[in-house]
XYZ file of C-alpha atoms in Angstrom:
490
model
C 192.634 75.189 69.026
C 188.223 74.711 69.612
C 186.398 77.856 68.912
C 182.971 79.344 69.982
C 180.674 81.619 68.457
C 177.619 82.932 70.694
C 175.486 85.606 69.902
C 176.732 86.846 66.042
C 177.496 83.981 63.304
C 181.337 86.178 62.337
C 183.224 83.333 62.527
C 185.863 84.933 59.177
C 186.595 87.357 61.984
C 187.410 85.226 64.672
C 189.074 82.502 62.534
C 191.145 85.804 59.808
C 192.150 86.842 63.847
C 193.469 83.062 65.128
C 195.231 82.668 62.225
C 196.411 85.827 62.604
C 198.281 85.819 65.619
C 198.856 82.198 66.377
C 199.895 81.575 62.308
C 200.203 77.587 63.283
C 197.259 76.482 64.841
C 194.197 74.566 63.158
C 190.840 75.544 64.092
C 187.583 73.577 64.651
C 183.958 75.026 65.091
C 182.662 73.861 68.023
C 179.347 74.392 70.118
C 180.523 74.905 73.406
C 183.866 74.116 75.121
C 185.567 72.670 77.491
C 186.086 74.977 80.291
C 188.705 73.228 82.413
C 191.273 74.355 80.269
C 193.370 71.165 79.641
C 192.869 72.317 75.485
C 193.720 75.528 74.119
C 189.686 77.282 72.716
C 187.907 80.215 71.769
C 184.739 81.620 72.693
C 183.944 84.738 70.902
C 180.288 86.099 72.896
C 178.014 89.168 71.311
C 175.384 90.890 73.057
C 173.469 93.875 72.127
C 171.597 95.974 75.320
C 169.600 99.513 75.351
C 172.233 99.998 71.841
C 175.036 98.968 73.057
C 177.135 96.174 71.155
C 179.221 94.673 73.580
C 181.687 91.851 72.779
C 183.794 89.366 74.777
C 186.465 86.470 74.355
C 187.931 84.470 76.877
C 190.761 82.584 75.349
C 192.272 79.637 77.386
C 195.794 79.356 75.669
C 199.086 77.576 77.464
C 197.112 76.243 80.565
C 196.190 80.110 81.509
C 192.153 81.993 80.817
C 192.737 85.197 79.385
C 189.976 87.409 78.990
C 188.415 91.066 77.189
C 185.856 92.984 76.342
C 184.555 96.223 74.388
C 182.050 97.662 74.053
C 180.064 100.236 71.261
C 176.781 102.309 70.533
C 175.592 100.677 68.011
C 171.758 102.931 68.075
C 170.727 103.894 64.118
C 173.675 102.589 62.880
C 173.695 102.154 58.713
C 174.092 98.302 57.740
C 177.609 98.638 56.764
C 178.140 100.543 59.798
C 176.709 98.423 61.842
C 178.351 95.363 60.853
C 182.609 97.775 60.535
C 181.131 98.635 64.124
C 180.301 94.863 65.055
C 183.422 92.835 63.503
C 185.970 95.052 65.070
C 184.725 94.691 68.765
C 184.291 91.035 67.675
C 187.997 90.839 66.014
C 189.657 93.359 69.258
C 188.544 91.792 71.521
C 190.244 87.892 70.708
C 192.871 90.144 69.982
C 193.923 91.072 73.326
C 192.848 87.905 75.078
C 195.632 86.661 73.311
C 198.058 89.202 72.939
C 200.082 88.946 76.112
C 200.727 84.859 75.661
C 202.666 85.568 72.988
C 206.717 86.089 73.199
C 205.788 89.876 71.233
C 202.850 91.456 69.473
C 202.601 90.794 65.633
C 204.279 94.553 64.186
C 200.885 95.106 62.286
C 198.802 95.111 65.737
C 194.948 93.721 65.620
C 194.656 95.961 61.899
C 194.266 92.142 59.285
C 193.065 91.998 55.586
C 195.638 92.218 53.209
C 195.109 95.845 52.072
C 196.114 97.935 54.556
C 196.601 101.696 52.556
C 193.484 100.795 51.712
C 191.217 100.817 55.170
C 194.262 103.762 55.669
C 192.608 105.783 52.621
C 188.887 104.521 54.128
C 189.801 106.203 57.375
C 191.129 109.455 55.515
C 187.881 109.254 52.814
C 185.326 109.250 55.963
C 186.851 112.523 57.782
C 189.859 112.195 59.746
C 193.761 113.611 58.053
C 195.879 111.771 57.363
C 198.007 112.318 61.062
C 194.884 111.395 62.765
C 194.462 108.244 60.062
C 198.112 107.298 61.436
C 196.965 108.029 64.760
C 194.084 105.343 64.726
C 196.327 102.620 63.313
C 198.998 103.284 66.202
C 196.901 103.642 68.843
C 193.604 101.487 68.150
C 195.354 98.994 66.054
C 198.372 98.707 67.140
C 199.971 98.922 64.840
C 203.779 99.465 64.926
C 205.099 102.813 63.722
C 206.914 101.555 61.193
C 204.497 99.685 59.646
C 202.184 103.057 59.467
C 204.398 105.041 57.505
C 204.453 102.503 55.326
C 200.495 102.415 55.145
C 200.022 105.646 55.200
C 202.289 106.451 52.708
C 200.489 103.547 50.533
C 197.668 105.257 50.813
C 198.796 108.674 49.559
C 199.739 106.901 45.866
C 197.640 105.843 45.652
C 195.243 108.581 46.236
C 197.486 110.304 44.103
C 197.012 107.976 41.111
C 193.562 107.520 41.904
C 193.440 110.962 40.733
C 194.284 110.135 37.044
C 191.421 107.929 37.035
C 188.657 108.554 34.723
C 185.008 107.456 34.512
C 185.391 104.463 32.157
C 189.450 103.855 32.366
C 190.716 100.266 32.834
C 193.564 97.809 32.944
C 194.272 95.217 31.359
C 195.636 91.047 33.082
C 197.230 88.431 31.058
C 198.083 85.583 32.412
C 200.390 83.024 31.314
C 200.690 79.906 33.083
C 203.146 78.184 32.458
C 207.009 78.078 34.013
C 210.747 75.683 33.406
C 210.203 74.520 36.544
C 208.028 75.062 40.077
C 209.819 77.165 42.667
C 209.066 75.296 45.606
C 207.195 78.489 47.344
C 204.748 79.043 44.189
C 201.678 78.771 45.404
C 200.534 79.689 42.036
C 198.732 78.115 39.232
C 201.620 78.236 36.784
C 202.398 74.304 35.295
C 206.268 73.135 33.984
C 206.830 73.583 30.421
C 208.085 69.518 31.084
C 204.802 68.477 31.777
C 202.613 70.566 30.043
C 204.032 72.254 27.435
C 202.128 70.540 24.591
C 199.200 73.253 26.364
C 201.233 75.434 25.585
C 200.335 76.072 21.819
C 196.347 75.529 22.416
C 196.263 77.872 25.289
C 197.373 80.942 23.287
C 195.191 80.030 20.801
C 192.265 80.140 23.499
C 193.538 83.433 24.825
C 193.910 85.527 20.978
C 190.956 84.416 20.530
C 190.086 86.069 24.220
C 191.856 88.519 23.400
C 189.629 89.546 20.403
C 185.960 88.911 22.474
C 187.975 90.866 25.408
C 188.647 94.121 23.152
C 184.807 93.886 21.524
C 183.034 94.419 24.348
C 185.621 97.005 25.209
C 184.677 99.535 22.679
C 181.439 99.425 22.723
C 181.039 99.348 26.241
C 183.313 102.811 25.560
C 186.095 102.257 28.179
C 189.639 102.993 26.913
C 193.322 101.494 28.360
C 195.443 102.503 31.145
C 197.666 99.589 32.034
C 199.059 96.369 30.631
C 200.312 93.969 32.755
C 201.111 90.070 31.452
C 202.259 88.199 34.230
C 202.026 84.226 35.154
C 203.508 82.029 35.569
C 206.126 83.020 33.703
C 205.762 85.524 30.087
C 208.810 84.499 29.008
C 208.590 81.227 29.054
C 206.696 82.005 25.343
C 209.708 81.137 22.570
C 209.716 85.005 20.487
C 206.905 83.531 17.784
C 204.919 82.781 20.578
C 205.508 86.022 22.931
C 205.329 88.458 18.794
C 201.855 86.772 17.696
C 200.188 87.960 22.178
C 201.580 90.884 21.620
C 200.583 91.466 18.167
C 196.997 90.693 18.887
C 196.782 92.328 22.323
C 198.130 95.531 19.823
C 195.545 94.741 16.863
C 192.262 94.284 19.013
C 192.576 97.066 21.503
C 193.350 100.463 20.693
C 196.291 101.663 22.820
C 196.678 105.474 22.335
C 195.946 106.385 25.861
C 197.751 103.264 26.895
C 200.483 104.938 29.869
C 201.693 101.519 31.345
C 202.869 98.414 29.838
C 204.772 95.927 31.754
C 205.176 92.091 31.287
C 206.593 89.749 33.290
C 210.302 88.273 32.558
C 211.116 86.681 35.869
C 212.532 84.694 35.011
C 216.158 85.137 34.144
C 216.679 81.579 32.488
C 213.784 82.675 29.991
C 214.627 85.921 28.904
C 216.843 85.846 25.569
C 218.097 89.736 23.231
C 215.225 88.203 21.002
C 212.531 88.393 23.272
C 213.132 91.578 25.011
C 213.430 92.617 20.894
C 209.780 92.039 20.663
C 208.633 93.760 23.938
C 210.065 96.457 23.719
C 208.602 96.450 19.659
C 204.969 96.241 20.418
C 205.812 98.927 23.481
C 205.883 97.048 26.464
C 208.000 100.073 28.737
C 208.144 97.792 32.275
C 209.922 93.729 32.403
C 210.185 92.254 35.789
C 213.539 90.505 35.961
C 212.951 88.343 39.954
C 215.945 87.265 41.450
C 213.928 86.262 44.956
C 217.764 85.810 45.674
C 221.667 86.590 44.542
C 223.174 84.423 46.557
C 223.291 80.549 44.376
C 222.765 78.256 46.966
C 219.381 80.162 48.103
C 219.174 79.643 44.205
C 219.080 76.172 43.972
C 217.176 75.300 46.937
C 214.105 76.980 46.243
C 213.909 75.173 42.566
C 215.045 78.661 40.572
C 216.871 77.192 37.929
C 219.167 80.371 37.088
C 222.134 81.396 38.917
C 222.991 84.878 40.292
C 224.859 85.711 37.239
C 222.281 85.176 34.668
C 220.120 87.516 36.672
C 223.050 90.324 36.008
C 223.742 89.191 32.201
C 219.472 89.051 31.114
C 219.230 93.179 33.862
C 222.080 94.606 31.346
C 220.649 92.690 28.315
C 216.619 94.247 29.563
C 218.937 97.870 29.447
C 220.770 97.508 26.169
C 217.355 97.068 24.361
C 215.416 99.435 25.850
C 214.045 99.561 29.020
C 214.133 101.836 31.447
C 211.778 100.898 34.319
C 212.814 97.822 35.499
C 211.845 95.503 38.014
C 212.684 93.504 40.556
C 211.934 91.375 43.466
C 213.586 89.769 46.531
C 211.549 87.549 48.938
C 212.349 87.339 52.365
C 212.863 84.203 54.492
C 213.782 81.570 51.605
C 215.670 78.425 52.778
C 219.010 78.515 53.932
C 218.743 82.592 53.493
C 220.656 85.148 56.800
C 220.103 88.841 57.427
C 223.310 88.698 56.186
C 223.130 87.168 52.739
C 219.857 88.673 51.633
C 221.283 92.014 53.018
C 224.278 91.365 49.833
C 221.310 90.618 47.266
C 220.093 93.903 47.860
C 223.121 95.740 48.612
C 223.555 94.310 44.858
C 220.227 94.625 43.412
C 220.425 98.622 44.747
C 224.261 98.536 42.637
C 222.371 97.311 39.344
C 219.894 100.635 40.294
C 216.660 99.458 39.021
C 213.451 101.506 39.475
C 211.592 98.826 41.152
C 212.518 96.459 43.393
C 209.610 95.413 45.492
C 210.585 92.352 48.341
C 208.039 90.335 49.549
C 208.001 87.991 52.444
C 208.014 84.063 52.070
C 204.462 83.003 52.300
C 202.933 79.732 53.320
C 200.524 79.085 50.886
C 198.193 75.876 50.088
C 199.134 74.743 46.759
C 202.732 75.271 47.681
C 205.634 72.860 47.636
C 206.261 74.740 50.416
C 203.932 73.863 53.325
C 205.723 74.999 56.823
C 203.935 76.557 58.225
C 205.723 76.060 62.213
C 209.184 77.557 60.193
C 207.612 79.978 58.453
C 207.047 81.236 61.820
C 209.769 80.507 63.273
C 212.032 82.503 61.311
C 210.276 85.794 62.529
C 212.955 87.907 64.089
C 215.480 87.058 60.931
C 212.806 88.088 58.771
C 212.541 90.861 60.544
C 216.653 91.791 59.964
C 215.348 91.594 56.832
C 212.786 93.417 55.883
C 213.715 96.456 58.422
C 217.565 96.254 57.545
C 215.878 96.305 53.536
C 214.317 98.930 54.132
C 217.208 101.081 55.649
C 219.390 100.498 52.834
C 216.563 101.796 50.247
C 215.322 104.670 52.219
C 218.831 105.547 52.411
C 219.544 104.768 47.791
C 216.354 106.893 47.353
C 213.934 104.091 46.848
C 210.243 105.051 48.437
C 208.015 102.510 49.276
C 204.552 102.853 46.885
C 202.465 99.465 47.825
C 201.959 96.818 50.183
C 200.089 94.097 50.502
C 199.833 90.871 52.613
C 198.622 87.524 52.571
C 198.937 84.611 55.028
C 200.799 82.251 56.870
C 203.765 85.390 55.953
C 207.580 84.551 57.818
C 206.289 86.187 61.249
C 203.496 88.165 59.552
C 205.007 90.489 57.059
C 203.915 92.565 54.216
C 205.122 92.471 50.787
C 206.220 96.196 49.965
C 206.859 97.941 46.774
C 210.220 100.700 46.420
C 210.822 102.451 43.330
C 212.917 105.798 42.446
C 210.470 108.999 42.429
C 208.214 109.153 39.434
C 208.318 105.321 38.801
C 205.715 104.224 40.506
C 204.551 100.867 38.407
C 200.590 102.413 37.802
C 198.528 99.213 37.276
C 200.101 97.685 41.274
C 198.678 100.501 43.183
C 195.491 100.627 40.967
C 195.285 96.742 41.343
C 196.209 96.244 44.723
C 194.348 98.953 45.811
C 191.217 98.135 44.401
C 190.880 101.293 41.896
C 189.747 101.219 38.741
C 188.389 98.488 36.502
C 190.190 95.490 35.403
C 189.640 92.536 32.980
C 191.663 89.756 33.252
C 192.224 87.288 30.591
C 193.956 84.198 30.678
C 193.749 80.671 32.573
C 192.853 81.781 36.398
C 192.421 85.441 35.916
C 189.600 87.252 38.452
C 188.243 90.163 36.147
C 186.792 93.294 38.936
C 184.440 95.897 37.635
C 184.865 98.409 40.192
C 182.308 100.990 40.540
C 184.387 104.319 41.167
C 180.882 106.376 43.575
C 180.466 103.531 46.049
C 183.436 101.441 45.795
C 180.995 98.614 45.014
C 183.038 95.483 42.925
C 182.124 92.693 41.365
C 183.758 89.416 40.234
C 184.069 87.410 37.026
C 186.129 84.183 37.009
C 188.256 82.058 34.248
C 188.359 78.434 34.556
C 191.460 77.998 36.889
C 193.869 76.083 34.788
C 194.955 75.272 31.162
C 194.098 72.141 30.130
C 189.857 74.073 32.196
C 190.330 77.167 30.535
C 191.326 76.018 26.835
C 187.428 73.735 27.298
C 185.479 76.784 28.759
C 186.868 79.019 24.859
C 183.114 79.054 24.070
C 181.954 80.342 27.745
C 185.123 83.264 27.819
C 183.191 87.006 27.380
C 180.315 85.827 29.025
C 181.447 86.951 32.642
C 182.760 90.227 30.964
C 179.921 90.906 29.157
C 177.986 90.743 32.418
C 180.441 93.214 34.279
C 180.930 96.010 31.676
C 177.994 95.564 31.219
C 175.662 95.379 33.888
C 171.956 96.749 33.781
C 171.564 94.455 31.342
C-alpha cells in the first residue's frame, strides 16, 4: 500500500495504524498517489486554521474510496498535549476510513501501542475516574468491553504496586541468551548451545564483570534493589556450576536485603534438573517460570521444542519438591497445529497443576524469527479469538485474575498477551517493567536499561551490545551507559 503525508510528518502514527488494521500489507511512502484507485493507497492530511486542527484520511481499498474527517481545538495547548491531540486525530481518521473495508473491527479498536494499561493510567492521572477511563476506551477508541476490562484491571494493579516503589528503588534484569534449540516463533537474541555453546564461559566471565561494576555504581548512587529477573534465552541452559557462579556473583555484589522478588526463567523443561532447582532455592530465588507453550506433543514438535508434555509435568513436580511456592507457566495461542480444542485441553491441564501464574501469549510474527508468514498468522483470527476467550473464561472460573498485559506488532488476529495470577501473587517485575514504573538496569547481551524519572515520567535508555560475541568484546565499555543513567547530572 502507498501512503502520503500531507501537512504533517507523523509517519509513525500512520504506519502504526495501517499495520494495526492491515497486518499483511507492505507499506511504501510516496509524494502523491494515483487517484484512479487501481491500487490500494492512503492519504493522511492535517491542517490548522484559527486554533482548530483538522485531520482527513482518504483511503482506497479493493477499488473503493472512503474518507473520514475529524477536528479538535489546539490553541494554547502545551507542546506535548498538542502533539498528543494531532497524533490522535491522524490515527483516528485513518482508522475510521479503513474499518468499513474490514470483515470486522479489531478488538482493540483504534488503540495502538504496546502498553494499553499505561495509556489508561495516563487518563486516570489526568483526572478521569476508572469508570470514565473505561468509557473513553470503549466510546472514543472503540475498544471491546472485554479488552477494556483487561486494561483497567491491569492499570489498577500497576497503580497499587506503584505505591510500594520508593524514590531510590530499582530492579535488575540479567539476560542469558542461550537455548538448547531455537523455537520457530522466537525473535529474541538467543543462540543454540550447538552453535554457540563455546561462548557460554567467556559470556559468563563478561557478565560477572558487568555485575561487579554495576553493583558498585548502584552502591555509589544509593539505590535499593527491589526485584531481580533472570531471563533469556533460557537461563537454565547453564550447567549447575555455571548457574551457581552467576547466582553467587549477584549475591556477593548486590545488597539484596530489601529484595521482594527473585525470578528465574527455567522456561525449557529439558534444561531443568533437581540440582539446578536446588541451586536456585539456595540463592533465594522464589519464583520460576516453567513454560510449556503447549501441552500437545505434536504442537511442541512442530514449533521446535525438544521436550514433551510429560517433561513439563516432571519439571513442575521437581520445582514443587524443591520448595518453589510461586511458579509461572507460559502458553502461546496460535501455534502451528494447535486448535481451540487442543488449546483448551492445555489450559485445563495447567489449571489442574495450579501454578500461581499462567501467562497467555498470542503468537507474534517478528523479524528475526524463523516463522515469518504474517498472512497465515492474520488468518487465524477466529481460532485465536476462541482460544483466548476460552482461556479467559476457564481462568476466571478457576480463581485467576489478569494483572498485566501488553501487545506486540503482528500478533495473530491483533490480540494481546495477558498475565493471570492467583490472588496476591502478581509478578512485581513484570508489572514495573511493562508499565515503566521504576528504573531497571539490564545486564547481559541485548539488555536495555531504563532510567525512569518518577516525577515526570521521562525515560532514558542505555543499550548493551545485542549479540553474545559483541557483548564479550565490549566488556570494557559496559558500565558507561549505566553510569550515565544513574548519575545524569555528571
